[in-house]
Amino acid sequence: MNVISRIPVVSNLINQNIRMMTIKVMNSKITFGVSLIIIAFLLPSMVSGQSAHRQLRTGDQLYQEKQYTQAEEAYRKALERKNSLKGAYNLGNTLYQQNRYEEAIQQYDDAIANAKSSDELSKAYYNKGTALMGAQNYGESIEALKQALIQNPESLEAKQNLFIAKRLLQQQMQQQQQQQQQEQQQNQEQQEQDQQEQQQQEQQEQDQQEPQEGDQEQQQQQQEEQREQEEKQDLDKKDAARLLEIVENEEKKVQEKMRRTSGKKTKTKKDW
């Protein structure tokens, strides 16, 4: 689908106002001194207008030769000397040819502000709409092309570009919708992945904590068994000491009893 991008150049109008003013001054029936004063005041503006006109013609020639950078420079110099519809309009065209669409749109807005006729407005709006398409701003492009058709309903180029702009806007909206859906799907998948990773991490941490708790319980059990064993050993030692003491006491009693018995059975030996 090819966009119609032919940018018409505004026809150059020779400074008729300056010529008419000069003729009026020369044909007037006022005194010679007053005529000189009027010419003195008009001369700077006449020179400036002629210089701007010369720069515009230079820009037009360079534009036709597709030397857009040099044409841009010439149009800018013309606008510095005198602001004009043609200067803004054709400067916008050179910027458009360099794919500098935003800058071109600004110049077309200036041309629209200076336009006096429907034809001038139609051309300026048409070029603005075409530049907006180049900038992929299809919504505003449609509005500009509609304005071009309001000023010139018979413009076939404006109708064709309006149709193209609407199709491009529809495609852009579909692409944006698809992109939005893809981003939502990617975000959802990323959230699910993050959630899964978090669950795995929590499970790993839990698995690491469980052996530690088991080790603590085992250590406590070992400590208790060791304590019980130590207590049992203490009891065994105490029991052994008690039994030994009992045995010793019994032995003492037996020995004491034997001594007593032995003393009672002893008799004096008789001599025969």
mmCIF file of N, CA and C in Angstrom, residues 141-229:
data_model
loop_
_atom_site.group_PDB
_atom_site.id
_atom_site.type_symbol
_atom_site.label_atom_id
_atom_site.label_comp_id
_atom_site.label_asym_id
_atom_site.label_seq_id
_atom_site.Cartn_x
_atom_site.Cartn_y
_atom_site.Cartn_z
ATOM 1 N N SER A 141 -3.348 12.376 11.468
ATOM 2 C CA SER A 141 -3.269 12.422 10.010
ATOM 3 C C SER A 141 -4.661 12.403 9.398
ATOM 4 N N ILE A 142 -5.536 11.572 9.915
ATOM 5 C CA ILE A 142 -6.913 11.495 9.416
ATOM 6 C C ILE A 142 -7.613 12.842 9.568
ATOM 7 N N GLU A 143 -7.423 13.486 10.720
ATOM 8 C CA GLU A 143 -8.076 14.778 10.952
ATOM 9 C C GLU A 143 -7.558 15.847 9.981
ATOM 10 N N ALA A 144 -6.250 15.850 9.735
ATOM 11 C CA ALA A 144 -5.675 16.841 8.815
ATOM 12 C C ALA A 144 -6.179 16.618 7.386
ATOM 13 N N LEU A 145 -6.254 15.363 6.974
ATOM 14 C CA LEU A 145 -6.732 15.068 5.617
ATOM 15 C C LEU A 145 -8.219 15.387 5.476
ATOM 16 N N LYS A 146 -8.971 15.225 6.526
ATOM 17 C CA LYS A 146 -10.385 15.634 6.491
ATOM 18 C C LYS A 146 -10.498 17.139 6.282
ATOM 19 N N GLN A 147 -9.618 17.890 6.945
ATOM 20 C CA GLN A 147 -9.627 19.338 6.761
ATOM 21 C C GLN A 147 -9.240 19.704 5.324
ATOM 22 N N ALA A 148 -8.318 18.938 4.746
ATOM 23 C CA ALA A 148 -7.935 19.191 3.361
ATOM 24 C C ALA A 148 -9.128 18.977 2.434
ATOM 25 N N LEU A 149 -9.930 17.958 2.713
ATOM 26 C CA LEU A 149 -11.111 17.680 1.881
ATOM 27 C C LEU A 149 -12.219 18.697 2.120
ATOM 28 N N ILE A 150 -12.278 19.241 3.320
ATOM 29 C CA ILE A 150 -13.264 20.301 3.572
ATOM 30 C C ILE A 150 -12.951 21.516 2.694
ATOM 31 N N GLN A 151 -11.661 21.845 2.572
ATOM 32 C CA GLN A 151 -11.257 22.990 1.765
ATOM 33 C C GLN A 151 -11.325 22.685 0.275
ATOM 34 N N ASN A 152 -11.098 21.415 -0.083
ATOM 35 C CA ASN A 152 -11.148 21.015 -1.491
ATOM 36 C C ASN A 152 -11.753 19.614 -1.588
ATOM 37 N N PRO A 153 -13.057 19.486 -1.641
ATOM 38 C CA PRO A 153 -13.718 18.172 -1.664
ATOM 39 C C PRO A 153 -13.354 17.340 -2.886
ATOM 40 N N GLU A 154 -12.810 17.937 -3.922
ATOM 41 C CA GLU A 154 -12.500 17.208 -5.158
ATOM 42 C C GLU A 154 -11.077 16.646 -5.166
ATOM 43 N N SER A 155 -10.334 16.824 -4.088
ATOM 44 C CA SER A 155 -8.942 16.372 -4.067
ATOM 45 C C SER A 155 -8.889 14.848 -3.998
ATOM 46 N N LEU A 156 -8.525 14.229 -5.117
ATOM 47 C CA LEU A 156 -8.435 12.774 -5.172
ATOM 48 C C LEU A 156 -7.297 12.260 -4.292
ATOM 49 N N GLU A 157 -6.183 12.968 -4.284
ATOM 50 C CA GLU A 157 -5.040 12.558 -3.473
ATOM 51 C C GLU A 157 -5.393 12.558 -1.985
ATOM 52 N N ALA A 158 -6.112 13.574 -1.525
ATOM 53 C CA ALA A 158 -6.516 13.629 -0.116
ATOM 54 C C ALA A 158 -7.444 12.467 0.214
ATOM 55 N N LYS A 159 -8.362 12.127 -0.695
ATOM 56 C CA LYS A 159 -9.268 10.996 -0.468
ATOM 57 C C LYS A 159 -8.493 9.685 -0.367
ATOM 58 N N GLN A 160 -7.547 9.488 -1.266
ATOM 59 C CA GLN A 160 -6.767 8.256 -1.253
ATOM 60 C C GLN A 160 -5.923 8.143 0.017
ATOM 61 N N ASN A 161 -5.260 9.231 0.388
ATOM 62 C CA ASN A 161 -4.441 9.178 1.599
ATOM 63 C C ASN A 161 -5.294 9.052 2.862
ATOM 64 N N LEU A 162 -6.486 9.609 2.845
ATOM 65 C CA LEU A 162 -7.393 9.442 3.977
ATOM 66 C C LEU A 162 -7.774 7.973 4.133
ATOM 67 N N PHE A 163 -8.062 7.297 3.017
ATOM 68 C CA PHE A 163 -8.381 5.872 3.049
ATOM 69 C C PHE A 163 -7.196 5.069 3.596
ATOM 70 N N ILE A 164 -5.996 5.410 3.108
ATOM 71 C CA ILE A 164 -4.796 4.703 3.557
ATOM 72 C C ILE A 164 -4.541 4.942 5.044
ATOM 73 N N ALA A 165 -4.728 6.183 5.489
ATOM 74 C CA ALA A 165 -4.494 6.513 6.902
ATOM 75 C C ALA A 165 -5.443 5.729 7.807
ATOM 76 N N LYS A 166 -6.681 5.573 7.375
ATOM 77 C CA LYS A 166 -7.643 4.806 8.175
ATOM 78 C C LYS A 166 -7.241 3.336 8.257
ATOM 79 N N ARG A 167 -6.787 2.781 7.136
ATOM 80 C CA ARG A 167 -6.345 1.387 7.147
ATOM 81 C C ARG A 167 -5.127 1.215 8.054
ATOM 82 N N LEU A 168 -4.181 2.138 7.957
ATOM 83 C CA LEU A 168 -2.978 2.062 8.790
ATOM 84 C C LEU A 168 -3.308 2.210 10.264
ATOM 85 N N LEU A 169 -4.277 3.081 10.584
ATOM 86 C CA LEU A 169 -4.691 3.241 11.977
ATOM 87 C C LEU A 169 -5.305 1.946 12.497
ATOM 88 N N GLN A 170 -6.119 1.296 11.680
ATOM 89 C CA GLN A 170 -6.723 0.032 12.081
ATOM 90 C C GLN A 170 -5.654 -1.035 12.320
ATOM 91 N N GLN A 171 -4.684 -1.120 11.426
ATOM 92 C CA GLN A 171 -3.596 -2.078 11.603
ATOM 93 C C GLN A 171 -2.784 -1.768 12.863
ATOM 94 N N GLN A 172 -2.541 -0.481 13.089
ATOM 95 C CA GLN A 172 -1.773 -0.081 14.279
ATOM 96 C C GLN A 172 -2.496 -0.476 15.557
ATOM 97 N N MET A 173 -3.810 -0.272 15.587
ATOM 98 C CA MET A 173 -4.589 -0.631 16.766
ATOM 99 C C MET A 173 -4.584 -2.141 16.984
ATOM 100 N N GLN A 174 -4.677 -2.910 15.902
ATOM 101 C CA GLN A 174 -4.623 -4.367 16.023
ATOM 102 C C GLN A 174 -3.262 -4.818 16.536
ATOM 103 N N GLN A 175 -2.204 -4.219 16.014
ATOM 104 C CA GLN A 175 -0.863 -4.570 16.477
ATOM 105 C C GLN A 175 -0.678 -4.214 17.949
ATOM 106 N N GLN A 176 -1.179 -3.048 18.343
ATOM 107 C CA GLN A 176 -1.072 -2.655 19.744
ATOM 108 C C GLN A 176 -1.849 -3.606 20.645
ATOM 109 N N GLN A 177 -3.028 -4.040 20.176
ATOM 110 C CA GLN A 177 -3.826 -4.976 20.951
ATOM 111 C C GLN A 177 -3.113 -6.319 21.084
ATOM 112 N N GLN A 178 -2.538 -6.801 19.982
ATOM 113 C CA GLN A 178 -1.795 -8.058 20.033
ATOM 114 C C GLN A 178 -0.583 -7.934 20.946
ATOM 115 N N GLN A 179 0.104 -6.813 20.847
ATOM 116 C CA GLN A 179 1.265 -6.598 21.705
ATOM 117 C C GLN A 179 0.861 -6.553 23.172
ATOM 118 N N GLN A 180 -0.259 -5.912 23.452
ATOM 119 C CA GLN A 180 -0.744 -5.845 24.828
ATOM 120 C C GLN A 180 -1.089 -7.231 25.349
ATOM 121 N N GLN A 181 -1.731 -8.047 24.504
ATOM 122 C CA GLN A 181 -2.059 -9.407 24.916
ATOM 123 C C GLN A 181 -0.803 -10.226 25.165
ATOM 124 N N GLN A 182 0.189 -10.075 24.292
ATOM 125 C CA GLN A 182 1.443 -10.788 24.482
ATOM 126 C C GLN A 182 2.137 -10.365 25.774
ATOM 127 N N GLU A 183 2.120 -9.073 26.051
ATOM 128 C CA GLU A 183 2.741 -8.585 27.284
ATOM 129 C C GLU A 183 2.011 -9.119 28.507
ATOM 130 N N GLN A 184 0.672 -9.152 28.442
ATOM 131 C CA GLN A 184 -0.093 -9.704 29.557
ATOM 132 C C GLN A 184 0.218 -11.182 29.760
ATOM 133 N N GLN A 185 0.314 -11.925 28.658
ATOM 134 C CA GLN A 185 0.628 -13.338 28.753
ATOM 135 C C GLN A 185 2.034 -13.540 29.312
ATOM 136 N N GLN A 186 2.985 -12.742 28.839
ATOM 137 C CA GLN A 186 4.347 -12.844 29.351
ATOM 138 C C GLN A 186 4.406 -12.498 30.827
ATOM 139 N N ASN A 187 3.658 -11.468 31.239
ATOM 140 C CA ASN A 187 3.629 -11.096 32.657
ATOM 141 C C ASN A 187 3.041 -12.214 33.499
ATOM 142 N N GLN A 188 1.971 -12.844 32.990
ATOM 143 C CA GLN A 188 1.344 -13.937 33.723
ATOM 144 C C GLN A 188 2.286 -15.130 33.845
ATOM 145 N N GLU A 189 2.963 -15.458 32.736
ATOM 146 C CA GLU A 189 3.922 -16.554 32.781
ATOM 147 C C GLU A 189 5.078 -16.238 33.731
ATOM 148 N N GLN A 190 5.511 -14.993 33.725
ATOM 149 C CA GLN A 190 6.593 -14.598 34.620
ATOM 150 C C GLN A 190 6.158 -14.691 36.078
ATOM 151 N N GLN A 191 4.926 -14.280 36.356
ATOM 152 C CA GLN A 191 4.407 -14.379 37.721
ATOM 153 C C GLN A 191 4.322 -15.829 38.169
ATOM 154 N N GLU A 192 3.837 -16.704 37.272
ATOM 155 C CA GLU A 192 3.746 -18.123 37.613
ATOM 156 C C GLU A 192 5.135 -18.711 37.852
ATOM 157 N N GLN A 193 6.090 -18.317 37.025
ATOM 158 C CA GLN A 193 7.450 -18.808 37.198
ATOM 159 C C GLN A 193 8.048 -18.312 38.512
ATOM 160 N N ASP A 194 7.819 -17.037 38.820
ATOM 161 C CA ASP A 194 8.316 -16.492 40.088
ATOM 162 C C ASP A 194 7.683 -17.200 41.276
ATOM 163 N N GLN A 195 6.384 -17.468 41.168
ATOM 164 C CA GLN A 195 5.691 -18.147 42.247
ATOM 165 C C GLN A 195 6.221 -19.567 42.424
ATOM 166 N N GLN A 196 6.463 -20.249 41.317
ATOM 167 C CA GLN A 196 6.997 -21.607 41.384
ATOM 168 C C GLN A 196 8.391 -21.614 41.998
ATOM 169 N N GLU A 197 9.221 -20.670 41.589
ATOM 170 C CA GLU A 197 10.570 -20.576 42.146
ATOM 171 C C GLU A 197 10.523 -20.274 43.643
ATOM 172 N N GLN A 198 9.580 -19.415 44.044
ATOM 173 C CA GLN A 198 9.451 -19.098 45.458
ATOM 174 C C GLN A 198 9.027 -20.326 46.258
ATOM 175 N N GLN A 199 8.094 -21.100 45.705
ATOM 176 C CA GLN A 199 7.661 -22.322 46.385
ATOM 177 C C GLN A 199 8.807 -23.315 46.508
ATOM 178 N N GLN A 200 9.595 -23.447 45.440
ATOM 179 C CA GLN A 200 10.735 -24.349 45.492
ATOM 180 C C GLN A 200 11.746 -23.901 46.534
ATOM 181 N N GLN A 201 11.970 -22.610 46.601
ATOM 182 C CA GLN A 201 12.909 -22.087 47.585
ATOM 183 C C GLN A 201 12.413 -22.335 49.005
ATOM 184 N N GLU A 202 11.123 -22.096 49.215
ATOM 185 C CA GLU A 202 10.555 -22.350 50.548
ATOM 186 C C GLU A 202 10.639 -23.828 50.915
ATOM 187 N N GLN A 203 10.413 -24.715 49.926
ATOM 188 C CA GLN A 203 10.504 -26.145 50.187
ATOM 189 C C GLN A 203 11.928 -26.544 50.544
ATOM 190 N N GLN A 204 12.895 -25.957 49.825
ATOM 191 C CA GLN A 204 14.289 -26.251 50.137
ATOM 192 C C GLN A 204 14.660 -25.791 51.539
ATOM 193 N N GLU A 205 14.195 -24.600 51.893
ATOM 194 C CA GLU A 205 14.467 -24.099 53.241
ATOM 195 C C GLU A 205 13.819 -24.987 54.294
ATOM 196 N N GLN A 206 12.619 -25.458 53.997
ATOM 197 C CA GLN A 206 11.934 -26.344 54.941
ATOM 198 C C GLN A 206 12.670 -27.673 55.063
ATOM 199 N N ASP A 207 13.136 -28.190 53.920
ATOM 200 C CA ASP A 207 13.884 -29.452 53.945
ATOM 201 C C ASP A 207 15.177 -29.299 54.721
ATOM 202 N N GLN A 208 15.792 -28.142 54.636
ATOM 203 C CA GLN A 208 17.022 -27.912 55.386
ATOM 204 C C GLN A 208 16.758 -27.783 56.874
ATOM 205 N N GLN A 209 15.614 -27.255 57.239
ATOM 206 C CA GLN A 209 15.285 -27.069 58.648
ATOM 207 C C GLN A 209 14.901 -28.384 59.322
ATOM 208 N N GLU A 210 14.249 -29.300 58.606
ATOM 209 C CA GLU A 210 13.790 -30.555 59.202
ATOM 210 C C GLU A 210 14.939 -31.408 59.715
ATOM 211 N N PRO A 211 16.017 -31.632 58.977
ATOM 212 C CA PRO A 211 17.145 -32.394 59.532
ATOM 213 C C PRO A 211 17.742 -31.729 60.754
ATOM 214 N N GLN A 212 17.780 -30.422 60.754
ATOM 215 C CA GLN A 212 18.309 -29.721 61.928
ATOM 216 C C GLN A 212 17.453 -29.995 63.142
ATOM 217 N N GLU A 213 16.141 -29.964 62.955
ATOM 218 C CA GLU A 213 15.258 -30.269 64.077
ATOM 219 C C GLU A 213 15.435 -31.713 64.526
ATOM 220 N N GLY A 214 15.609 -32.647 63.535
ATOM 221 C CA GLY A 214 15.835 -34.052 63.884
ATOM 222 C C GLY A 214 17.126 -34.224 64.639
ATOM 223 N N ASP A 215 18.166 -33.528 64.232
ATOM 224 C CA ASP A 215 19.452 -33.589 64.930
ATOM 225 C C ASP A 215 19.318 -33.070 66.347
ATOM 226 N N GLN A 216 18.557 -32.014 66.534
ATOM 227 C CA GLN A 216 18.361 -31.469 67.874
ATOM 228 C C GLN A 216 17.652 -32.484 68.771
ATOM 229 N N GLU A 217 16.619 -33.124 68.223
ATOM 230 C CA GLU A 217 15.908 -34.138 69.015
ATOM 231 C C GLU A 217 16.824 -35.309 69.363
ATOM 232 N N GLN A 218 17.633 -35.718 68.388
ATOM 233 C CA GLN A 218 18.549 -36.828 68.644
ATOM 234 C C GLN A 218 19.575 -36.444 69.704
ATOM 235 N N GLN A 219 20.080 -35.213 69.605
ATOM 236 C CA GLN A 219 21.038 -34.752 70.609
ATOM 237 C C GLN A 219 20.412 -34.709 71.992
ATOM 238 N N GLN A 220 19.177 -34.202 72.044
ATOM 239 C CA GLN A 220 18.491 -34.175 73.344
ATOM 240 C C GLN A 220 18.301 -35.582 73.898
ATOM 241 N N GLN A 221 17.928 -36.523 73.002
ATOM 242 C CA GLN A 221 17.726 -37.896 73.460
ATOM 243 C C GLN A 221 19.031 -38.503 73.954
ATOM 244 N N GLN A 222 20.108 -38.251 73.229
ATOM 245 C CA GLN A 222 21.415 -38.760 73.660
ATOM 246 C C GLN A 222 21.824 -38.158 74.999
ATOM 247 N N GLN A 223 21.565 -36.865 75.136
ATOM 248 C CA GLN A 223 21.907 -36.216 76.404
ATOM 249 C C GLN A 223 21.109 -36.814 77.560
ATOM 250 N N GLU A 224 19.833 -37.061 77.291
ATOM 251 C CA GLU A 224 19.002 -37.675 78.342
ATOM 252 C C GLU A 224 19.502 -39.074 78.688
ATOM 253 N N GLU A 225 19.822 -39.882 77.661
ATOM 254 C CA GLU A 225 20.328 -41.231 77.914
ATOM 255 C C GLU A 225 21.638 -41.178 78.687
ATOM 256 N N GLN A 226 22.510 -40.227 78.304
ATOM 257 C CA GLN A 226 23.774 -40.092 79.007
ATOM 258 C C GLN A 226 23.561 -39.683 80.449
ATOM 259 N N ARG A 227 22.587 -38.754 80.643
ATOM 260 C CA ARG A 227 22.288 -38.332 81.999
ATOM 261 C C ARG A 227 21.724 -39.492 82.835
ATOM 262 N N GLU A 228 20.826 -40.264 82.212
ATOM 263 C CA GLU A 228 20.263 -41.418 82.919
ATOM 264 C C GLU A 228 21.349 -42.439 83.251
ATOM 265 N N GLN A 229 22.250 -42.624 82.298
ATOM 266 C CA GLN A 229 23.329 -43.572 82.532
ATOM 267 C C GLN A 229 24.232 -43.101 83.662
#
